[in-house]
PDB file of C-alpha atoms and ligand atoms in Angstrom:
ATOM      1  CA  MET A  20       0.038   0.081  -0.202  1.00  0.00           C
ATOM      2  CA  GLU A  21       1.831   2.924  -1.459  1.00  0.00           C
ATOM      3  CA  GLU A  22       1.149   5.803   1.409  1.00  0.00           C
ATOM      4  CA  LYS A  23       2.602   9.503   2.427  1.00  0.00           C
ATOM      5  CA  ALA A  24       4.988  10.366   4.312  1.00  0.00           C
ATOM      6  CA  ARG A  25       4.773   9.904   7.922  1.00  0.00           C
ATOM      7  CA  ASN A  26       5.676  12.610  10.422  1.00  0.00           C
ATOM      8  CA  ILE A  27       5.894  11.536  14.165  1.00  0.00           C
ATOM      9  CA  LEU A  28       4.646  13.936  16.586  1.00  0.00           C
ATOM     10  CA  LEU A  29       5.237  10.730  19.630  1.00  0.00           C
ATOM     11  CA  THR A  30       7.976   8.383  20.179  1.00  0.00           C
ATOM     12  CA  LYS A  31       7.758   4.750  21.874  1.00  0.00           C
ATOM     13  CA  GLU A  32      10.820   6.912  24.631  1.00  0.00           C
ATOM     14  CA  GLN A  33       8.199   9.600  24.596  1.00  0.00           C
ATOM     15  CA  ILE A  34       4.748   8.548  25.413  1.00  0.00           C
ATOM     16  CA  SER A  35       6.358   5.185  27.606  1.00  0.00           C
ATOM     17  CA  ASN A  36       8.864   8.495  29.393  1.00  0.00           C
ATOM     18  CA  ARG A  37       5.527  10.937  30.320  1.00  0.00           C
ATOM     19  CA  ILE A  38       2.921   7.704  31.116  1.00  0.00           C
ATOM     20  CA  ASN A  39       5.820   6.499  33.857  1.00  0.00           C
ATOM     21  CA  GLU A  40       4.505  10.133  35.605  1.00  0.00           C
ATOM     22  CA  ILE A  41       1.226  10.139  34.875  1.00  0.00           C
ATOM     23  CA  GLY A  42       1.035   6.724  37.052  1.00  0.00           C
ATOM     24  CA  LYS A  43       3.234   8.404  39.862  1.00  0.00           C
ATOM     25  CA  GLN A  44      -0.110  10.448  39.430  1.00  0.00           C
ATOM     26  CA  ILE A  45      -2.759   8.242  39.473  1.00  0.00           C
ATOM     27  CA  THR A  46      -0.642   5.754  41.650  1.00  0.00           C
ATOM     28  CA  ASN A  47      -0.730   9.164  44.463  1.00  0.00           C
ATOM     29  CA  ASN A  48      -3.912   9.739  44.398  1.00  0.00           C
ATOM     30  CA  TYR A  49      -6.038   6.632  44.003  1.00  0.00           C
ATOM     31  CA  GLU A  50      -3.544   5.092  47.484  1.00  0.00           C
ATOM     32  CA  GLY A  51      -5.821   3.190  49.860  1.00  0.00           C
ATOM     33  CA  LYS A  52      -8.944   4.191  47.762  1.00  0.00           C
ATOM     34  CA  LYS A  53     -10.787   0.938  45.864  1.00  0.00           C
ATOM     35  CA  LEU A  54     -10.338   1.910  41.594  1.00  0.00           C
ATOM     36  CA  TYR A  55     -11.088   0.585  38.972  1.00  0.00           C
ATOM     37  CA  ILE A  56     -10.266   0.684  35.354  1.00  0.00           C
ATOM     38  CA  LEU A  57     -12.445   1.248  32.831  1.00  0.00           C
ATOM     39  CA  SER A  58     -10.816   1.047  28.983  1.00  0.00           C
ATOM     40  CA  ILE A  59     -12.964   2.414  26.658  1.00  0.00           C
ATOM     41  CA  LEU A  60     -12.206   0.414  23.214  1.00  0.00           C
ATOM     42  CA  ARG A  61     -11.045   0.335  21.208  1.00  0.00           C
ATOM     43  CA  GLY A  62      -8.766   2.626  21.151  1.00  0.00           C
ATOM     44  CA  SER A  63      -7.131   3.237  24.820  1.00  0.00           C
ATOM     45  CA  PHE A  64      -6.593  -0.896  24.144  1.00  0.00           C
ATOM     46  CA  ILE A  65      -2.422   0.062  24.335  1.00  0.00           C
ATOM     47  CA  PHE A  66      -2.929   3.158  26.430  1.00  0.00           C
ATOM     48  CA  THR A  67      -4.653   1.098  29.787  1.00  0.00           C
ATOM     49  CA  ALA A  68      -2.121  -2.098  29.446  1.00  0.00           C
ATOM     50  CA  ASP A  69       1.193   0.325  30.096  1.00  0.00           C
ATOM     51  CA  LEU A  70      -0.754   3.003  32.264  1.00  0.00           C
ATOM     52  CA  VAL A  71      -2.384   0.252  35.017  1.00  0.00           C
ATOM     53  CA  ARG A  72       1.764  -1.027  34.867  1.00  0.00           C
ATOM     54  CA  GLU A  73       2.888   2.240  36.037  1.00  0.00           C
ATOM     55  CA  ILE A  74       0.179   2.542  38.998  1.00  0.00           C
ATOM     56  CA  LYS A  75       1.159   1.073  42.015  1.00  0.00           C
ATOM     57  CA  CYS A  76      -1.836   0.891  43.476  1.00  0.00           C
ATOM     58  CA  PRO A  77      -4.258  -2.216  44.020  1.00  0.00           C
ATOM     59  CA  LEU A  78      -6.718  -1.927  40.794  1.00  0.00           C
ATOM     60  CA  LYS A  79      -9.937  -3.564  38.773  1.00  0.00           C
ATOM     61  CA  VAL A  80      -9.638  -3.603  34.626  1.00  0.00           C
ATOM     62  CA  GLY A  81     -12.916  -3.216  32.742  1.00  0.00           C
ATOM     63  CA  PHE A  82     -13.581  -2.632  29.495  1.00  0.00           C
ATOM     64  CA  MET A  83     -16.312  -0.659  27.338  1.00  0.00           C
ATOM     65  CA  THR A  84     -16.998  -0.447  24.243  1.00  0.00           C
ATOM     66  CA  THR A  85     -18.628   2.989  22.855  1.00  0.00           C
ATOM     67  CA  SER A  86     -18.840   4.219  19.279  1.00  0.00           C
ATOM     68  CA  SER A  87     -20.620   7.464  17.353  1.00  0.00           C
ATOM     69  CA  TYR A  88     -22.581   6.896  15.176  1.00  0.00           C
ATOM     70  CA  GLY A  89     -20.939   7.135  11.876  1.00  0.00           C
ATOM     71  CA  ASN A  90     -17.215   6.406  10.790  1.00  0.00           C
ATOM     72  CA  SER A  91     -16.035   9.304   9.398  1.00  0.00           C
ATOM     73  CA  GLU A  92     -12.134  10.936  10.887  1.00  0.00           C
ATOM     74  CA  THR A  93     -14.907  13.202  12.929  1.00  0.00           C
ATOM     75  CA  SER A  94     -17.676  12.722  16.430  1.00  0.00           C
ATOM     76  CA  SER A  95     -21.374  12.410  15.173  1.00  0.00           C
ATOM     77  CA  GLY A  96     -22.363  13.893  18.702  1.00  0.00           C
ATOM     78  CA  LEU A  97     -24.093  10.577  19.036  1.00  0.00           C
ATOM     79  CA  VAL A  98     -22.640   7.734  21.155  1.00  0.00           C
ATOM     80  CA  LYS A  99     -23.989   4.604  21.539  1.00  0.00           C
ATOM     81  CA  ILE A 100     -23.066   1.539  23.473  1.00  0.00           C
ATOM     82  CA  ILE A 101     -22.174  -1.090  21.858  1.00  0.00           C
ATOM     83  CA  ASN A 102     -20.028  -4.210  25.029  1.00  0.00           C
ATOM     84  CA  ASP A 103     -21.777  -1.873  28.854  1.00  0.00           C
ATOM     85  CA  ILE A 104     -18.738  -2.428  31.741  1.00  0.00           C
ATOM     86  CA  PRO A 105     -19.254  -6.268  32.941  1.00  0.00           C
ATOM     87  CA  ASP A 106     -19.325  -5.119  36.076  1.00  0.00           C
ATOM     88  CA  ASN A 107     -21.045  -3.735  39.390  1.00  0.00           C
ATOM     89  CA  ILE A 108     -19.129  -0.967  40.084  1.00  0.00           C
ATOM     90  CA  LYS A 109     -21.383   0.711  42.691  1.00  0.00           C
ATOM     91  CA  GLY A 110     -18.948   2.188  45.250  1.00  0.00           C
ATOM     92  CA  TYR A 111     -15.987   2.810  43.724  1.00  0.00           C
ATOM     93  CA  ASP A 112     -13.773   5.066  42.468  1.00  0.00           C
ATOM     94  CA  VAL A 113     -13.678   5.218  38.653  1.00  0.00           C
ATOM     95  CA  LEU A 114     -10.835   5.976  36.723  1.00  0.00           C
ATOM     96  CA  ILE A 115     -12.234   6.056  32.453  1.00  0.00           C
ATOM     97  CA  VAL A 116      -9.225   5.998  30.807  1.00  0.00           C
ATOM     98  CA  ASP A 117      -9.708   6.614  26.831  1.00  0.00           C
ATOM     99  CA  ASP A 118      -6.978   7.308  23.879  1.00  0.00           C
ATOM    100  CA  ILE A 119      -8.003  11.124  22.893  1.00  0.00           C
ATOM    101  CA  THR A 120     -10.567  14.018  23.788  1.00  0.00           C
ATOM    102  CA  ASP A 121     -11.491  15.802  20.961  1.00  0.00           C
ATOM    103  CA  THR A 122     -14.710  16.612  20.688  1.00  0.00           C
ATOM    104  CA  GLY A 123     -15.227  15.568  24.087  1.00  0.00           C
ATOM    105  CA  ILE A 124     -18.414  13.926  23.572  1.00  0.00           C
ATOM    106  CA  THR A 125     -17.911  10.600  24.154  1.00  0.00           C
ATOM    107  CA  MET A 126     -15.749  11.120  27.006  1.00  0.00           C
ATOM    108  CA  ASP A 127     -18.876  13.850  28.212  1.00  0.00           C
ATOM    109  CA  PHE A 128     -21.487  10.417  27.903  1.00  0.00           C
ATOM    110  CA  THR A 129     -19.027   7.860  30.059  1.00  0.00           C
ATOM    111  CA  ILE A 130     -18.795  10.067  32.794  1.00  0.00           C
ATOM    112  CA  ASN A 131     -22.385  11.175  33.037  1.00  0.00           C
ATOM    113  CA  HIS A 132     -23.194   7.708  32.165  1.00  0.00           C
ATOM    114  CA  VAL A 133     -20.387   6.018  35.355  1.00  0.00           C
ATOM    115  CA  LYS A 134     -22.227   8.470  37.686  1.00  0.00           C
ATOM    116  CA  SER A 135     -25.822   7.068  37.323  1.00  0.00           C
ATOM    117  CA  LEU A 136     -24.414   4.292  38.681  1.00  0.00           C
ATOM    118  CA  GLY A 137     -23.515   5.244  42.064  1.00  0.00           C
ATOM    119  CA  VAL A 138     -19.797   5.188  42.177  1.00  0.00           C
ATOM    120  CA  SER A 139     -18.131   6.726  44.779  1.00  0.00           C
ATOM    121  CA  SER A 140     -15.964   8.668  42.435  1.00  0.00           C
ATOM    122  CA  VAL A 141     -15.879   9.484  38.473  1.00  0.00           C
ATOM    123  CA  LYS A 142     -12.133  10.578  37.332  1.00  0.00           C
ATOM    124  CA  CYS A 143     -10.635  10.516  33.570  1.00  0.00           C
ATOM    125  CA  CYS A 144      -7.755   9.960  31.823  1.00  0.00           C
ATOM    126  CA  VAL A 145      -6.003  10.689  28.437  1.00  0.00           C
ATOM    127  CA  LEU A 146      -3.313   9.770  26.251  1.00  0.00           C
ATOM    128  CA  LEU A 147      -4.170  12.890  24.139  1.00  0.00           C
ATOM    129  CA  ASP A 148      -5.831  15.510  24.393  1.00  0.00           C
ATOM    130  CA  LYS A 149      -7.156  18.472  21.204  1.00  0.00           C
ATOM    131  CA  PRO A 150      -9.217  21.023  23.887  1.00  0.00           C
ATOM    132  CA  ASP A 151      -8.864  23.091  20.089  1.00  0.00           C
ATOM    133  CA  ARG A 152     -12.546  21.255  18.782  1.00  0.00           C
ATOM    134  CA  ARG A 153     -13.759  20.421  22.599  1.00  0.00           C
ATOM    135  CA  LYS A 154     -17.712  20.834  21.838  1.00  0.00           C
ATOM    136  CA  VAL A 155     -18.642  20.087  25.720  1.00  0.00           C
ATOM    137  CA  ASN A 156     -17.240  22.056  28.890  1.00  0.00           C
ATOM    138  CA  LEU A 157     -14.604  19.038  29.621  1.00  0.00           C
ATOM    139  CA  LYS A 158     -10.939  19.211  31.258  1.00  0.00           C
ATOM    140  CA  PRO A 159      -8.876  15.397  31.062  1.00  0.00           C
ATOM    141  CA  ASP A 160      -8.119  15.392  35.299  1.00  0.00           C
ATOM    142  CA  PHE A 161      -5.132  13.111  33.521  1.00  0.00           C
ATOM    143  CA  CYS A 162      -3.739  13.990  30.581  1.00  0.00           C
ATOM    144  CA  CYS A 163      -0.128  12.606  29.328  1.00  0.00           C
ATOM    145  CA  PHE A 164      -0.108  14.949  25.596  1.00  0.00           C
ATOM    146  CA  LYS A 165      -1.661  18.364  24.213  1.00  0.00           C
ATOM    147  CA  ILE A 166      -2.004  17.784  20.462  1.00  0.00           C
ATOM    148  CA  PRO A 167      -2.608  20.754  18.387  1.00  0.00           C
ATOM    149  CA  ASP A 168      -5.992  19.825  15.623  1.00  0.00           C
ATOM    150  CA  VAL A 169      -4.476  17.575  13.913  1.00  0.00           C
ATOM    151  CA  PHE A 170      -5.872  14.205  12.763  1.00  0.00           C
ATOM    152  CA  VAL A 171      -3.303  11.340  14.341  1.00  0.00           C
ATOM    153  CA  ALA A 172      -3.417   7.939  14.272  1.00  0.00           C
ATOM    154  CA  GLY A 173      -0.884   4.901  15.914  1.00  0.00           C
ATOM    155  CA  TYR A 174      -0.251   3.763  19.243  1.00  0.00           C
ATOM    156  CA  GLY A 175      -4.383   2.171  19.604  1.00  0.00           C
ATOM    157  CA  LEU A 176      -5.549   5.055  17.372  1.00  0.00           C
ATOM    158  CA  ASN A 177      -7.111   4.076  14.303  1.00  0.00           C
ATOM    159  CA  TYR A 178      -7.981   5.487  10.611  1.00  0.00           C
ATOM    160  CA  GLY A 179     -10.276   2.964   8.610  1.00  0.00           C
ATOM    161  CA  ASP A 180      -9.671   0.201  10.994  1.00  0.00           C
ATOM    162  CA  TYR A 181      -5.826   0.294  10.806  1.00  0.00           C
ATOM    163  CA  TYR A 182      -2.132   1.586  12.278  1.00  0.00           C
ATOM    164  CA  ARG A 183      -3.602   0.749  15.647  1.00  0.00           C
ATOM    165  CA  ASN A 184      -0.594  -1.471  15.807  1.00  0.00           C
ATOM    166  CA  VAL A 185       1.642   1.149  15.529  1.00  0.00           C
ATOM    167  CA  PRO A 186       3.875   1.541  18.469  1.00  0.00           C
ATOM    168  CA  TYR A 187       3.943   5.292  18.021  1.00  0.00           C
ATOM    169  CA  VAL A 188       0.956   8.789  17.166  1.00  0.00           C
ATOM    170  CA  PHE A 189       2.182   9.781  13.772  1.00  0.00           C
ATOM    171  CA  ASN A 190       0.095  12.035  11.232  1.00  0.00           C
ATOM    172  CA  TRP A 191       0.718  12.484   7.625  1.00  0.00           C
ATOM    173  CA  GLU A 192       2.156  15.182   5.822  1.00  0.00           C
TER     174      GLU A 192
HETATM  175  P1  IMP B 201     -14.952  12.258  20.671  1.00  0.00           P
HETATM  176  O1  IMP B 201     -16.047  11.959  21.265  1.00  0.00           O
HETATM  177  O2  IMP B 201     -15.165  13.780  19.731  1.00  0.00           O
HETATM  178  O3  IMP B 201     -13.933  13.663  21.967  1.00  0.00           O
HETATM  179  O4  IMP B 201     -13.754  11.391  19.995  1.00  0.00           O
HETATM  180  C1  IMP B 201     -13.781  11.088  20.906  1.00  0.00           C
HETATM  181  C2  IMP B 201     -13.468   9.598  19.611  1.00  0.00           C
HETATM  182  O5  IMP B 201     -12.791   9.855  18.590  1.00  0.00           O
HETATM  183  C3  IMP B 201     -11.622   9.289  20.182  1.00  0.00           C
HETATM  184  O6  IMP B 201     -11.479   7.661  21.492  1.00  0.00           O
HETATM  185  C4  IMP B 201     -10.875   8.530  19.124  1.00  0.00           C
HETATM  186  O7  IMP B 201     -11.583   7.278  18.512  1.00  0.00           O
HETATM  187  C5  IMP B 201     -12.479   9.401  18.031  1.00  0.00           C
HETATM  188  N1  IMP B 201     -10.815  10.412  17.667  1.00  0.00           N
HETATM  189  C6  IMP B 201     -10.682  11.497  18.044  1.00  0.00           C
HETATM  190  N2  IMP B 201      -9.961  12.548  17.235  1.00  0.00           N
HETATM  191  C7  IMP B 201      -8.652  11.002  16.701  1.00  0.00           C
HETATM  192  C8  IMP B 201      -7.725  11.463  15.644  1.00  0.00           C
HETATM  193  O8  IMP B 201      -7.181  12.080  15.797  1.00  0.00           O
HETATM  194  N3  IMP B 201      -7.310   9.943  15.065  1.00  0.00           N
HETATM  195  C9  IMP B 201      -8.095   8.737  15.688  1.00  0.00           C
HETATM  196  N4  IMP B 201      -9.343   8.780  16.589  1.00  0.00           N
HETATM  197  C10 IMP B 201      -9.236  10.015  15.986  1.00  0.00           C
HETATM  198 MG1   MG B 202     -11.311   5.429  16.811  1.00  0.00          MG
END
């Protein structure tokens, strides 16, 4: 497959160093709490796998699959649950983990869904934040990198169902 040149925004090393730092912050925040990591599929599977290994307090991990209607580069504004949370999370301190907050609609929807389940607290952690495109009032509690308004792929993020396995974050020049 022919492809335009790739521009690497975040290298493997940059990502892993930053996840190490964020992992320490999360560990400090959740010491003595009932931490439940809720990973939003599919985009956050790689980030979650690396992040949880940098969190040094007891935790449970669960996955939820959401989808915004349509299959374009931008969110449609409607979120549907494809697979719901597999556990009873009542009383837990939930940390939602996603690959990126763009418009913020997916995260806002997920936060409200989790809040309705009687949890003790809910915060969110994202690998990437594109604050320029926000459509709801949302600031991630833990964010590894802020990026400009460019479409990126790699490290779990897809373009047309591909590139999730690329170990760095890139865009096309
Ligand atoms: P939001 O609901 O607009 O915040 O979008 C969140 C979802 O859109 C993410 O979980 C991603 O799956 C997808 N998304 C947003 N921006 C990008 C991007 O630059 N590359 C790949 N996926 C993206
Ligand atoms: Mg996606």
